Structure formats: C-alpha cells, structure tokens
PDB file of C-alpha atoms (C1' of nucleotides) in Angstrom:
ATOM      1  CA  MET M  25      75.102 -34.604 -74.245  1.00 75.00           C
ATOM      2  CA  PRO M  26      77.590 -33.082 -72.230  1.00 88.00           C
ATOM      3  CA  GLU M  27      78.069 -30.828 -70.357  1.00 91.00           C
ATOM      4  CA  LEU M  28      80.451 -28.688 -68.761  1.00 93.00           C
ATOM      5  CA  PRO M  29      80.990 -31.720 -65.937  1.00 92.00           C
ATOM      6  CA  GLU M  30      81.331 -34.069 -68.602  1.00 91.00           C
ATOM      7  CA  VAL M  31      83.554 -31.819 -70.779  1.00 93.00           C
ATOM      8  CA  GLU M  32      85.795 -31.459 -67.861  1.00 93.00           C
ATOM      9  CA  THR M  33      85.829 -35.181 -67.121  1.00 91.00           C
ATOM     10  CA  VAL M  34      87.218 -35.586 -71.313  1.00 92.00           C
ATOM     11  CA  VAL M  35      89.804 -32.778 -69.972  1.00 94.00           C
ATOM     12  CA  ARG M  36      90.532 -33.931 -67.051  1.00 92.00           C
ATOM     13  CA  LEU M  37      91.450 -37.562 -69.034  1.00 91.00           C
ATOM     14  CA  ILE M  38      92.767 -36.637 -71.914  1.00 94.00           C
ATOM     15  CA  ARG M  39      95.281 -34.523 -70.637  1.00 96.00           C
ATOM     16  CA  PRO M  40      97.749 -36.601 -69.700  1.00 96.00           C
ATOM     17  CA  SER M  41      98.101 -38.893 -72.697  1.00 96.00           C
ATOM     18  CA  LEU M  42      98.358 -35.290 -74.666  1.00 97.00           C
ATOM     19  CA  GLU M  43     100.620 -32.499 -73.129  1.00 98.00           C
ATOM     20  CA  GLY M  44     103.507 -32.199 -74.282  1.00 98.00           C
ATOM     21  CA  ARG M  45     102.700 -34.443 -77.067  1.00 98.00           C
ATOM     22  CA  LYS M  46     103.626 -33.627 -80.732  1.00 98.00           C
ATOM     23  CA  VAL M  47     101.831 -34.372 -83.764  1.00 98.00           C
ATOM     24  CA  THR M  48     103.575 -36.080 -87.156  1.00 98.00           C
ATOM     25  CA  SER M  49     100.545 -36.370 -89.103  1.00 97.00           C
ATOM     26  CA  SER M  50      97.069 -36.597 -88.868  1.00 97.00           C
ATOM     27  CA  ARG M  51      93.551 -37.661 -90.741  1.00 96.00           C
ATOM     28  CA  VAL M  52      90.234 -36.304 -91.603  1.00 96.00           C
ATOM     29  CA  ASP M  53      87.315 -38.236 -92.084  1.00 95.00           C
ATOM     30  CA  TRP M  54      84.003 -35.717 -92.123  1.00 95.00           C
ATOM     31  CA  ASP M  55      85.643 -31.975 -93.089  1.00 95.00           C
ATOM     32  CA  ARG M  56      82.691 -30.160 -91.638  1.00 94.00           C
ATOM     33  CA  THR M  57      84.736 -31.299 -88.128  1.00 96.00           C
ATOM     34  CA  LEU M  58      87.301 -28.639 -88.972  1.00 96.00           C
ATOM     35  CA  GLY M  59      84.612 -26.624 -89.272  1.00 93.00           C
ATOM     36  CA  GLY M  60      84.783 -24.684 -91.932  1.00 91.00           C
ATOM     37  CA  VAL M  61      88.908 -24.648 -92.141  1.00 94.00           C
ATOM     38  CA  SER M  62      89.678 -27.020 -94.820  1.00 94.00           C
ATOM     39  CA  ARG M  63      91.273 -30.230 -94.696  1.00 95.00           C
ATOM     40  CA  ARG M  64      95.267 -29.118 -96.233  1.00 95.00           C
ATOM     41  CA  GLU M  65      94.915 -26.366 -94.162  1.00 96.00           C
ATOM     42  CA  PHE M  66      94.469 -28.213 -90.583  1.00 96.00           C
ATOM     43  CA  GLN M  67      96.991 -30.690 -91.477  1.00 97.00           C
ATOM     44  CA  ARG M  68      98.898 -28.125 -92.316  1.00 97.00           C
ATOM     45  CA  ARG M  69      98.856 -26.330 -89.256  1.00 96.00           C
ATOM     46  CA  LEU M  70      98.458 -29.664 -87.232  1.00 97.00           C
ATOM     47  CA  LYS M  71     101.134 -30.992 -88.429  1.00 97.00           C
ATOM     48  CA  GLY M  72     104.835 -31.035 -86.231  1.00 97.00           C
ATOM     49  CA  SER M  73     102.668 -28.925 -83.618  1.00 98.00           C
ATOM     50  CA  ARG M  74     103.785 -29.824 -80.023  1.00 98.00           C
ATOM     51  CA  ILE M  75     100.177 -29.911 -77.640  1.00 98.00           C
ATOM     52  CA  ASP M  76     101.388 -27.145 -75.053  1.00 98.00           C
ATOM     53  CA  ARG M  77      98.240 -27.375 -72.454  1.00 97.00           C
ATOM     54  CA  ILE M  78      94.540 -28.173 -72.421  1.00 97.00           C
ATOM     55  CA  TRP M  79      91.824 -26.277 -71.111  1.00 96.00           C
ATOM     56  CA  ARG M  80      88.234 -26.403 -70.809  1.00 96.00           C
ATOM     57  CA  ARG M  81      86.100 -23.166 -71.284  1.00 96.00           C
ATOM     58  CA  ALA M  82      82.857 -23.819 -71.680  1.00 95.00           C
ATOM     59  CA  LYS M  83      82.063 -26.502 -73.085  1.00 95.00           C
ATOM     60  CA  PHE M  84      85.378 -25.693 -75.773  1.00 96.00           C
ATOM     61  CA  ILE M  85      88.094 -28.152 -75.476  1.00 96.00           C
ATOM     62  CA  VAL M  86      91.254 -26.506 -76.406  1.00 96.00           C
ATOM     63  CA  PHE M  87      94.339 -27.473 -77.186  1.00 97.00           C
ATOM     64  CA  ASP M  88      97.346 -25.017 -77.112  1.00 97.00           C
ATOM     65  CA  LEU M  89      99.972 -25.608 -79.758  1.00 97.00           C
ATOM     66  CA  SER M  90     103.485 -23.989 -80.229  1.00 98.00           C
ATOM     67  CA  ARG M  91     106.658 -24.282 -83.011  1.00 97.00           C
ATOM     68  CA  ASP M  92     110.437 -24.845 -81.685  1.00 95.00           C
ATOM     69  CA  GLY M  93     108.856 -23.086 -78.575  1.00 95.00           C
ATOM     70  CA  ARG M  94     106.261 -20.148 -80.271  1.00 97.00           C
ATOM     71  CA  ALA M  95     103.353 -20.256 -79.491  1.00 96.00           C
ATOM     72  CA  ALA M  96     101.206 -21.622 -82.533  1.00 96.00           C
ATOM     73  CA  GLY M  97      97.186 -21.183 -82.405  1.00 96.00           C
ATOM     74  CA  GLY M  98      95.066 -24.190 -81.332  1.00 96.00           C
ATOM     75  CA  LEU M  99      92.312 -26.438 -81.572  1.00 96.00           C
ATOM     76  CA  VAL M 100      89.188 -25.934 -79.710  1.00 96.00           C
ATOM     77  CA  GLY M 101      86.285 -28.613 -80.071  1.00 96.00           C
ATOM     78  CA  HIS M 102      83.252 -28.759 -78.822  1.00 95.00           C
ATOM     79  CA  LEU M 103      82.002 -32.698 -78.342  1.00 94.00           C
ATOM     80  CA  ARG M 104      77.687 -30.908 -79.440  1.00 92.00           C
ATOM     81  CA  MET M 105      75.504 -33.516 -79.158  1.00 89.00           C
ATOM     82  CA  THR M 106      76.864 -36.693 -79.756  1.00 90.00           C
ATOM     83  CA  GLY M 107      81.092 -36.546 -79.443  1.00 93.00           C
ATOM     84  CA  ARG M 108      84.458 -37.792 -78.064  1.00 92.00           C
ATOM     85  CA  MET M 109      87.394 -38.404 -77.509  1.00 94.00           C
ATOM     86  CA  HIS M 110      90.176 -40.116 -76.395  1.00 92.00           C
ATOM     87  CA  VAL M 111      93.733 -41.418 -77.245  1.00 94.00           C
ATOM     88  CA  GLU M 112      94.274 -44.669 -78.079  1.00 94.00           C
ATOM     89  CA  PRO M 113      97.486 -46.650 -79.124  1.00 95.00           C
ATOM     90  CA  LYS M 114      98.500 -46.788 -82.687  1.00 93.00           C
ATOM     91  CA  GLY M 115      96.411 -50.392 -84.851  1.00 92.00           C
ATOM     92  CA  THR M 116      93.894 -50.020 -82.626  1.00 92.00           C
ATOM     93  CA  ARG M 117      90.508 -49.906 -85.749  1.00 92.00           C
ATOM     94  CA  PRO M 118      88.937 -46.700 -85.073  1.00 91.00           C
ATOM     95  CA  SER M 119      85.181 -46.734 -84.959  1.00 91.00           C
ATOM     96  CA  PRO M 120      83.279 -45.872 -87.867  1.00 91.00           C
ATOM     97  CA  TYR M 121      82.259 -42.839 -86.815  1.00 93.00           C
ATOM     98  CA  CYS M 122      85.772 -41.407 -85.635  1.00 95.00           C
ATOM     99  CA  ARG M 123      86.060 -37.892 -88.136  1.00 96.00           C
ATOM    100  CA  VAL M 124      89.918 -36.910 -87.281  1.00 97.00           C
ATOM    101  CA  ARG M 125      92.553 -38.901 -86.017  1.00 97.00           C
ATOM    102  CA  LEU M 126      96.026 -36.766 -84.878  1.00 97.00           C
ATOM    103  CA  ASP M 127      98.918 -39.632 -84.349  1.00 97.00           C
ATOM    104  CA  LEU M 128     101.698 -38.383 -81.680  1.00 98.00           C
ATOM    105  CA  ASP M 129     105.749 -38.611 -80.933  1.00 97.00           C
ATOM    106  CA  ASP M 130     104.992 -41.943 -78.585  1.00 97.00           C
ATOM    107  CA  GLY M 131     102.347 -43.571 -81.137  1.00 97.00           C
ATOM    108  CA  GLN M 132      99.407 -42.602 -80.017  1.00 97.00           C
ATOM    109  CA  VAL M 133      96.320 -42.083 -81.929  1.00 97.00           C
ATOM    110  CA  PHE M 134      93.653 -38.912 -80.602  1.00 97.00           C
ATOM    111  CA  HIS M 135      90.565 -39.991 -81.611  1.00 96.00           C
ATOM    112  CA  PHE M 136      87.671 -37.393 -82.235  1.00 96.00           C
ATOM    113  CA  VAL M 137      84.422 -39.570 -82.464  1.00 94.00           C
ATOM    114  CA  ASP M 138      81.281 -38.116 -83.237  1.00 93.00           C
ATOM    115  CA  VAL M 139      77.917 -40.219 -84.414  1.00 92.00           C
ATOM    116  CA  ARG M 140      76.101 -37.348 -85.540  1.00 92.00           C
ATOM    117  CA  LYS M 141      78.605 -34.619 -86.566  1.00 93.00           C
ATOM    118  CA  PHE M 142      77.250 -32.012 -85.227  1.00 93.00           C
ATOM    119  CA  GLY M 143      81.354 -31.559 -82.647  1.00 94.00           C
ATOM    120  CA  ARG M 144      83.740 -29.174 -83.915  1.00 95.00           C
ATOM    121  CA  LEU M 145      87.260 -29.163 -84.146  1.00 96.00           C
ATOM    122  CA  VAL M 146      88.653 -26.046 -85.006  1.00 96.00           C
ATOM    123  CA  PHE M 147      92.150 -25.343 -85.726  1.00 96.00           C
ATOM    124  CA  HIS M 148      92.207 -21.199 -85.186  1.00 95.00           C
ATOM    125  CA  ALA M 149      95.446 -19.156 -84.883  1.00 95.00           C
ATOM    126  CA  GLU M 150      94.383 -16.971 -81.907  1.00 94.00           C
ATOM    127  CA  PRO M 151      91.467 -19.478 -80.616  1.00 94.00           C
ATOM    128  CA  ASP M 152      90.275 -16.926 -78.171  1.00 93.00           C
ATOM    129  CA  VAL M 153      88.968 -14.742 -80.801  1.00 91.00           C
ATOM    130  CA  LEU M 154      86.353 -18.183 -81.096  1.00 92.00           C
ATOM    131  CA  LEU M 155      85.288 -18.288 -76.817  1.00 93.00           C
ATOM    132  CA  GLU M 156      84.937 -14.617 -76.801  1.00 90.00           C
ATOM    133  CA  GLY M 157      81.674 -13.516 -75.327  1.00 90.00           C
ATOM    134  CA  LEU M 158      81.473 -16.014 -72.907  1.00 94.00           C
ATOM    135  CA  GLY M 159      79.251 -15.466 -69.395  1.00 95.00           C
ATOM    136  CA  PRO M 160      81.454 -16.526 -66.747  1.00 95.00           C
ATOM    137  CA  GLU M 161      82.527 -19.943 -65.629  1.00 96.00           C
ATOM    138  CA  PRO M 162      80.571 -21.152 -62.412  1.00 96.00           C
ATOM    139  CA  LEU M 163      82.545 -22.864 -61.230  1.00 96.00           C
ATOM    140  CA  GLU M 164      85.445 -19.514 -60.847  1.00 96.00           C
ATOM    141  CA  GLU M 165      85.784 -16.872 -58.107  1.00 95.00           C
ATOM    142  CA  GLU M 166      83.307 -14.065 -61.116  1.00 94.00           C
ATOM    143  CA  PHE M 167      80.603 -16.919 -60.386  1.00 96.00           C
ATOM    144  CA  THR M 168      78.577 -15.118 -57.352  1.00 96.00           C
ATOM    145  CA  ALA M 169      75.287 -15.791 -56.257  1.00 97.00           C
ATOM    146  CA  GLU M 170      75.401 -11.499 -56.132  1.00 96.00           C
ATOM    147  CA  TRP M 171      76.515 -11.955 -59.999  1.00 96.00           C
ATOM    148  CA  LEU M 172      74.086 -14.157 -60.659  1.00 97.00           C
ATOM    149  CA  LEU M 173      70.770 -11.629 -58.561  1.00 97.00           C
ATOM    150  CA  ALA M 174      72.223  -8.693 -61.050  1.00 96.00           C
ATOM    151  CA  GLY M 175      72.555 -10.192 -64.041  1.00 96.00           C
ATOM    152  CA  LEU M 176      69.219 -11.870 -63.726  1.00 96.00           C
ATOM    153  CA  ARG M 177      67.244  -8.710 -62.705  1.00 95.00           C
ATOM    154  CA  SER M 178      69.262  -6.487 -65.865  1.00 95.00           C
ATOM    155  CA  ARG M 179      67.199  -8.955 -68.110  1.00 94.00           C
ATOM    156  CA  LYS M 180      63.773  -9.856 -69.049  1.00 94.00           C
ATOM    157  CA  ARG M 181      63.704 -13.254 -70.551  1.00 94.00           C
ATOM    158  CA  MET M 182      62.324 -16.665 -69.188  1.00 95.00           C
ATOM    159  CA  LEU M 183      65.097 -18.661 -67.092  1.00 96.00           C
ATOM    160  CA  LYS M 184      65.807 -21.876 -69.274  1.00 95.00           C
ATOM    161  CA  PRO M 185      66.816 -20.621 -72.045  1.00 95.00           C
ATOM    162  CA  LEU M 186      68.756 -17.720 -70.398  1.00 96.00           C
ATOM    163  CA  LEU M 187      70.155 -20.257 -68.402  1.00 96.00           C
ATOM    164  CA  LEU M 188      71.273 -22.471 -71.530  1.00 95.00           C
ATOM    165  CA  ASP M 189      72.665 -18.881 -72.931  1.00 95.00           C
ATOM    166  CA  GLN M 190      76.082 -19.756 -73.127  1.00 95.00           C
ATOM    167  CA  ASN M 191      76.585 -15.573 -73.081  1.00 95.00           C
ATOM    168  CA  PHE M 192      75.216 -15.680 -69.892  1.00 96.00           C
ATOM    169  CA  VAL M 193      76.787 -18.562 -68.222  1.00 96.00           C
ATOM    170  CA  ALA M 194      78.996 -21.088 -70.175  1.00 95.00           C
ATOM    171  CA  GLY M 195      78.387 -24.641 -69.500  1.00 94.00           C
ATOM    172  CA  LEU M 196      75.099 -25.488 -68.586  1.00 95.00           C
ATOM    173  CA  GLY M 197      73.197 -27.483 -71.029  1.00 93.00           C
ATOM    174  CA  ASN M 198      70.112 -29.031 -71.197  1.00 93.00           C
ATOM    175  CA  ILE M 199      70.346 -31.245 -68.364  1.00 92.00           C
ATOM    176  CA  TYR M 200      71.633 -29.228 -65.381  1.00 93.00           C
ATOM    177  CA  VAL M 201      69.425 -26.865 -66.139  1.00 95.00           C
ATOM    178  CA  ASP M 202      66.501 -28.426 -65.351  1.00 95.00           C
ATOM    179  CA  GLU M 203      68.484 -29.935 -62.299  1.00 94.00           C
ATOM    180  CA  CYS M 204      69.382 -26.646 -61.156  1.00 96.00           C
ATOM    181  CA  LEU M 205      65.903 -24.817 -61.636  1.00 96.00           C
ATOM    182  CA  HIS M 206      64.732 -27.767 -60.015  1.00 96.00           C
ATOM    183  CA  SER M 207      66.674 -28.099 -56.943  1.00 96.00           C
ATOM    184  CA  ALA M 208      66.724 -23.840 -56.712  1.00 97.00           C
ATOM    185  CA  ARG M 209      61.944 -24.794 -57.037  1.00 96.00           C
ATOM    186  CA  LEU M 210      62.085 -22.057 -59.711  1.00 96.00           C
ATOM    187  CA  HIS M 211      59.935 -22.412 -62.797  1.00 95.00           C
ATOM    188  CA  PRO M 212      61.829 -22.687 -66.383  1.00 95.00           C
ATOM    189  CA  LEU M 213      59.271 -20.212 -67.771  1.00 94.00           C
ATOM    190  CA  ARG M 214      59.745 -17.481 -64.481  1.00 95.00           C
ATOM    191  CA  ARG M 215      60.759 -14.316 -65.960  1.00 95.00           C
ATOM    192  CA  SER M 216      64.919 -13.731 -64.242  1.00 96.00           C
ATOM    193  CA  ASP M 217      63.557 -10.009 -63.021  1.00 95.00           C
ATOM    194  CA  THR M 218      61.142 -10.618 -60.851  1.00 95.00           C
ATOM    195  CA  VAL M 219      63.548 -13.526 -58.795  1.00 96.00           C
ATOM    196  CA  THR M 220      64.200 -12.566 -55.307  1.00 96.00           C
ATOM    197  CA  PRO M 221      67.055 -12.345 -54.380  1.00 97.00           C
ATOM    198  CA  ALA M 222      66.064 -15.590 -52.215  1.00 97.00           C
ATOM    199  CA  ALA M 223      65.965 -17.332 -54.444  1.00 97.00           C
ATOM    200  CA  ALA M 224      68.794 -16.496 -57.145  1.00 97.00           C
ATOM    201  CA  ARG M 225      70.681 -17.173 -54.379  1.00 97.00           C
ATOM    202  CA  ARG M 226      69.142 -20.988 -53.685  1.00 97.00           C
ATOM    203  CA  LEU M 227      70.323 -20.902 -57.646  1.00 97.00           C
ATOM    204  CA  TRP M 228      73.679 -20.976 -56.942  1.00 97.00           C
ATOM    205  CA  ALA M 229      74.413 -22.692 -54.562  1.00 97.00           C
ATOM    206  CA  ALA M 230      72.273 -25.587 -56.668  1.00 96.00           C
ATOM    207  CA  ILE M 231      74.073 -24.755 -59.347  1.00 96.00           C
ATOM    208  CA  ARG M 232      77.340 -25.052 -57.679  1.00 96.00           C
ATOM    209  CA  GLU M 233      76.053 -27.963 -56.179  1.00 95.00           C
ATOM    210  CA  THR M 234      75.112 -29.876 -58.660  1.00 94.00           C
ATOM    211  CA  LEU M 235      78.385 -29.134 -61.629  1.00 94.00           C
ATOM    212  CA  GLN M 236      80.785 -30.311 -58.365  1.00 94.00           C
ATOM    213  CA  GLU M 237      79.168 -33.025 -57.813  1.00 92.00           C
ATOM    214  CA  ALA M 238      78.658 -33.935 -61.662  1.00 91.00           C
ATOM    215  CA  ILE M 239      81.798 -33.999 -61.784  1.00 91.00           C
ATOM    216  CA  GLU M 240      83.322 -35.642 -58.563  1.00 88.00           C
ATOM    217  CA  ARG M 241      80.691 -38.456 -60.370  1.00 84.00           C
ATOM    218  CA  GLU M 242      82.174 -38.323 -63.755  1.00 77.00           C
ATOM    219  CA  GLY M 243      79.653 -36.713 -65.384  1.00 74.00           C
ATOM    220  CA  SER M 244      75.985 -38.559 -66.955  1.00 64.00           C
ATOM    221  CA  SER M 245      75.822 -41.149 -69.190  1.00 52.00           C
ATOM    222  CA  PHE M 246      71.702 -39.941 -70.483  1.00 43.00           C
ATOM    223  CA  ASP M 247      72.397 -42.139 -72.856  1.00 41.00           C
ATOM    224  CA  THR M 248      73.997 -45.407 -75.331  1.00 39.00           C
ATOM    225  CA  PHE M 249      76.191 -42.524 -76.696  1.00 43.00           C
ATOM    226  CA  TYR M 250      78.339 -40.506 -73.875  1.00 45.00           C
ATOM    227  CA  ARG M 251      80.304 -42.875 -72.201  1.00 45.00           C
ATOM    228  CA  THR M 252      83.673 -41.299 -70.184  1.00 45.00           C
ATOM    229  CA  PRO M 253      87.200 -41.190 -72.377  1.00 45.00           C
ATOM    230  CA  GLU M 254      87.326 -44.779 -70.470  1.00 43.00           C
ATOM    231  CA  GLY M 255      83.920 -46.047 -71.927  1.00 47.00           C
ATOM    232  CA  GLN M 256      82.476 -46.232 -68.338  1.00 49.00           C
ATOM    233  CA  PRO M 257      79.574 -44.404 -68.301  1.00 50.00           C
ATOM    234  CA  GLY M 258      79.451 -41.488 -65.985  1.00 61.00           C
ATOM    235  CA  ALA M 259      77.633 -42.231 -62.685  1.00 58.00           C
ATOM    236  CA  TYR M 260      75.805 -38.775 -62.044  1.00 63.00           C
ATOM    237  CA  GLN M 261      72.317 -39.842 -64.766  1.00 63.00           C
ATOM    238  CA  HIS M 262      71.580 -42.047 -61.138  1.00 68.00           C
ATOM    239  CA  GLN M 263      71.382 -38.491 -59.492  1.00 77.00           C
ATOM    240  CA  PHE M 264      69.200 -36.882 -61.782  1.00 88.00           C
ATOM    241  CA  ARG M 265      65.793 -35.666 -60.372  1.00 92.00           C
ATOM    242  CA  VAL M 266      63.630 -34.475 -62.817  1.00 93.00           C
ATOM    243  CA  TYR M 267      65.879 -35.493 -65.952  1.00 91.00           C
ATOM    244  CA  GLY M 268      64.145 -37.837 -67.549  1.00 87.00           C
ATOM    245  CA  ARG M 269      62.013 -38.709 -65.083  1.00 90.00           C
ATOM    246  CA  THR M 270      59.082 -37.307 -66.972  1.00 90.00           C
ATOM    247  CA  GLY M 271      55.414 -39.242 -65.007  1.00 90.00           C
ATOM    248  CA  LYS M 272      57.753 -40.427 -62.067  1.00 90.00           C
ATOM    249  CA  PRO M 273      56.837 -38.858 -58.742  1.00 93.00           C
ATOM    250  CA  CYS M 274      58.513 -35.784 -57.705  1.00 94.00           C
ATOM    251  CA  TYR M 275      61.260 -37.322 -54.626  1.00 94.00           C
ATOM    252  CA  ASP M 276      60.950 -33.773 -52.604  1.00 96.00           C
ATOM    253  CA  CYS M 277      57.137 -34.090 -53.282  1.00 95.00           C
ATOM    254  CA  GLY M 278      55.330 -36.537 -55.012  1.00 94.00           C
ATOM    255  CA  ALA M 279      54.514 -35.543 -58.305  1.00 94.00           C
ATOM    256  CA  ALA M 280      54.309 -36.596 -61.232  1.00 92.00           C
ATOM    257  CA  ILE M 281      57.407 -34.912 -63.197  1.00 93.00           C
ATOM    258  CA  ALA M 282      55.674 -32.772 -66.347  1.00 92.00           C
ATOM    259  CA  ARG M 283      57.560 -32.303 -69.626  1.00 92.00           C
ATOM    260  CA  ILE M 284      57.283 -28.909 -71.399  1.00 92.00           C
ATOM    261  CA  VAL M 285      59.066 -27.906 -74.601  1.00 91.00           C
ATOM    262  CA  VAL M 286      60.644 -24.095 -73.964  1.00 91.00           C
ATOM    263  CA  ALA M 287      62.759 -23.316 -76.094  1.00 87.00           C
ATOM    264  CA  GLN M 288      62.374 -26.218 -78.549  1.00 87.00           C
ATOM    265  CA  ARG M 289      64.328 -27.595 -75.561  1.00 92.00           C
ATOM    266  CA  GLY M 290      61.807 -30.517 -73.639  1.00 92.00           C
ATOM    267  CA  THR M 291      62.162 -29.627 -70.134  1.00 94.00           C
ATOM    268  CA  HIS M 292      61.040 -31.593 -67.089  1.00 94.00           C
ATOM    269  CA  LEU M 293      59.768 -29.565 -64.106  1.00 94.00           C
ATOM    270  CA  CYS M 294      57.439 -30.317 -60.923  1.00 95.00           C
ATOM    271  CA  ARG M 295      54.807 -28.300 -61.618  1.00 94.00           C
ATOM    272  CA  LYS M 296      54.213 -28.404 -57.478  1.00 95.00           C
ATOM    273  CA  CYS M 297      58.172 -27.228 -56.474  1.00 96.00           C
ATOM    274  CA  GLN M 298      58.482 -25.256 -58.855  1.00 96.00           C
ATOM    275  CA  ARG M 299      55.509 -22.580 -59.149  1.00 92.00           C
ATOM    276  CA  ALA M 300      54.132 -20.785 -62.460  1.00 87.00           C
ATOM    277  CA  PRO M 301      54.962 -17.039 -62.886  1.00 85.00           C
ATOM    278  CA  ARG M 302      51.768 -15.388 -63.341  1.00 73.00           C
ATOM    279  CA  ILE M 303      50.698 -15.203 -67.094  1.00 61.00           C
ATOM    280  CA  ARG M 304      49.891 -11.875 -67.792  1.00 48.00           C
ATOM    281  CA  ALA M 305      46.701 -11.396 -71.137  1.00 37.00           C
TER     282      ALA M 305
ATOM    283  C1'  DA S  30      65.723  -7.157 -76.607  1.00 66.51           C
ATOM    284  C1'  DG S  31      64.063 -11.077 -76.805  1.00 66.51           C
ATOM    285  C1'  DC S  32      61.037 -14.892 -78.538  1.00 66.51           C
ATOM    286  C1'  DT S  33      60.859 -18.630 -82.741  1.00 66.51           C
ATOM    287  C1'  DA S  34      61.765 -21.561 -86.646  1.00 66.51           C
ATOM    288  C1'  DC S  35      65.089 -23.649 -89.069  1.00 66.51           C
ATOM    289  C1'  DT S  36      70.042 -25.518 -89.753  1.00 66.51           C
ATOM    290  C1'  DC S  37      73.100 -29.833 -88.830  1.00 66.51           C
ATOM    291  C1'  DC S  38      73.331 -35.299 -88.371  1.00 66.51           C
ATOM    292  C1'  DT S  39      72.180 -40.461 -87.534  1.00 66.51           C
ATOM    293  C1'  DG S  40      71.054 -44.210 -84.386  1.00 66.51           C
ATOM    294  C1'  DG S  41      67.033 -45.479 -81.759  1.00 66.51           C
ATOM    295  C1'  DT S  42      62.140 -45.949 -80.751  1.00 66.51           C
ATOM    296  C1'  DA S  43      57.476 -46.345 -81.765  1.00 66.51           C
ATOM    297  C1'  DG S  44      53.901 -47.909 -84.617  1.00 66.51           C
ATOM    298  C1'  DC S  45      51.201 -50.963 -87.708  1.00 66.51           C
TER     299       DC S  45
ATOM    300  C1'  DT R   8      60.351 -58.800 -89.261  1.00 66.51           C
ATOM    301  C1'  DG R   9      60.802 -54.758 -91.504  1.00 66.51           C
ATOM    302  C1'  DC R  10      59.533 -50.797 -92.491  1.00 66.51           C
ATOM    303  C1'  DT R  11      58.255 -45.574 -92.274  1.00 66.51           C
ATOM    304  C1'  DA R  12      58.470 -41.707 -89.335  1.00 66.51           C
ATOM    305  C1'  DC R  13      60.157 -38.878 -86.163  1.00 66.51           C
ATOM    306  C1'  DC R  14      62.854 -37.769 -81.343  1.00 66.51           C
ATOM    307  C1'  DA R  15      67.135 -36.295 -79.521  1.00 66.51           C
ATOM    308  C1'  DG R  16      69.732 -31.126 -79.607  1.00 66.51           C
ATOM    309  C1'  DG R  17      74.229 -27.093 -78.771  1.00 66.51           C
ATOM    310  C1'  DA R  18      74.756 -23.483 -80.713  1.00 66.51           C
ATOM    311  C1'  DG R  19      74.197 -20.612 -84.979  1.00 66.51           C
ATOM    312  C1'  DT R  20      71.217 -17.372 -87.626  1.00 66.51           C
ATOM    313  C1'  DA R  21      67.840 -16.054 -89.748  1.00 66.51           C
ATOM    314  C1'  DG R  22      63.931 -13.247 -88.813  1.00 66.51           C
ATOM    315  C1'  DC R  23      60.171 -10.501 -86.810  1.00 66.51           C
TER     316       DC R  23
END
DNA sequence: AGCTACTCCTGGTAGC
DNA sequence: TGCTACCAGGAGTAGC
C-alpha cells in the first residue's frame, strides 16, 4: 500500500505539472471519494482555484488553493490502498477506476484513480485541521533517537500497532513497519516500554534508512495495483527482507520467515532474529 | 490506556 | 472453464 516513500514519490512526480495551474472544471464519479463534501460544494470550491503548492504530510497529499491571490482552502488527498494520482494530456481516456478529474488551465487533466474506493480527496477550508495530531515526520530532524526512546517508554503498546499509529510516528504502514522491525531485530509483539536504549536506536536508524532508501528507489510495487505515477513499478520491493517472503529464508540467518496476524494485519518476521517477548500469565 | 472487531471496497486467487 | 469464497488492508470508529 502506498506508504511514506510511495506518497513522496507521487508528490514529486505530480508537483511540476500542477503547481501554478488553475482548475477550470472538475468531474466526480464516486461521491464518497470526497469524504463527506458534496459534489456540488466540491465543484464550486475547485472551479477557478489555483493550485499554489503541493506537499506531503504523513501519507496525506495536500494541495494549497488560492483565489485572486488569497488562500482559499485546500485539497487533502489520501491514496489508502489503491489510489493513484497522475496528470494526463486532454483527451486521454480515463481509467474505468477514475473517481475524480480536475481540468487544468493548460489543457492537462489531473486524474484520481482508485480501484478499491478507499482513497479520499477532500476539500477543506483549513486543511491543517485534517492533519492535527499526526506524529513527527520520521525523516525530519524532530524525529530523533532520543525522542523515539522516550515515546516508546512512555507507552505500553505492542511495537507493531504503535508504529502503525500515525499519531505516534507519521507515514509508516504495514510493509515498512515489518521491514524496520526486522532490521532492528525487534519482535512485533514486543511491548514498547521494554525496549532498551540500544534497541530503540537500532529501530530509529532502521526507520530512517529504510524510508530514505525506498524514496531513492521511488517506492515499491507490492502488487498489480500500485505503480509510480509514471506507470512504472517502483524498485524497492526487491529490497524486502520479510514482507511477502513467508516461508523463504531470512537473509541474515537462513531461518524461514514467519507470518502472523497482529492488529488485523499480516505481519512478517524472522523468529530467530526477532526474539519473542516473554509471555506473562 | 490499549486492545479487538467492524466498516469501507474490488481484483486476484485458491479450491473445487 | 466457471463458479464461490476468501484475502489484502489504512484509518476511523465503537465497544470492552
């Protein structure tokens, strides 16, 4: 699923085609994509708006809008499972799964495509409101090993659900959490307040390095749905150490990669490298 | 506080 | 071949 590196890749690719453009009209084919905003309201707000800036926060993609030089709210997009965003020349036949289209003043068309319809493209007068409460960006300076250690120790949660919690750290999803925990040799069920300073530092480094490398490789194409906005598969999936490798040998020790379910999520790990926590009665 | 379960969705796939 | 049943899961929410 698109996680921080995939979303960052999308932002970098669509940004040059969209910043500075005006929306001349729009088309909505699936109302729920608008996240509760009515089709009429969405179209009224978008028509004539200029896209000033496109940026990412966690896995959200934000379009800052203006009218007549004054801020005029924004669009907050989320790709969820299968969402894609790309800009096409006028007349390009849209995918049958295209849910929203924005016609631009240079003749190009922005497409929001989403097979499973979980994705969102929400207009909000104050987009920041929708981003309140998110945890730190893991690649920014605010995310330090010391902060992570303190954050882990101040909670008593299993590592896997905690790292998936966007209000703890922003941008990690199921795939990269599994990768990072394996890299740090930490079990997904390990309670956060039992993590040693050394292990917290390993986890911190794993998160930074994994995400950074994935961005450099333009994300991963874990299934037939996700492609980079250019239609190319990303390259990072070839780097997966545990995700989707159930039964295959761990690259570090050779033991078979196991799959368990944690917090309703498929979870991949090496039982030998990632020691199970003590179970207390 | 932190867990599980449920919801939204549909293409892909396993099993017969 | 063609059918059914189940799987994948990000995030929000309800309930315990």
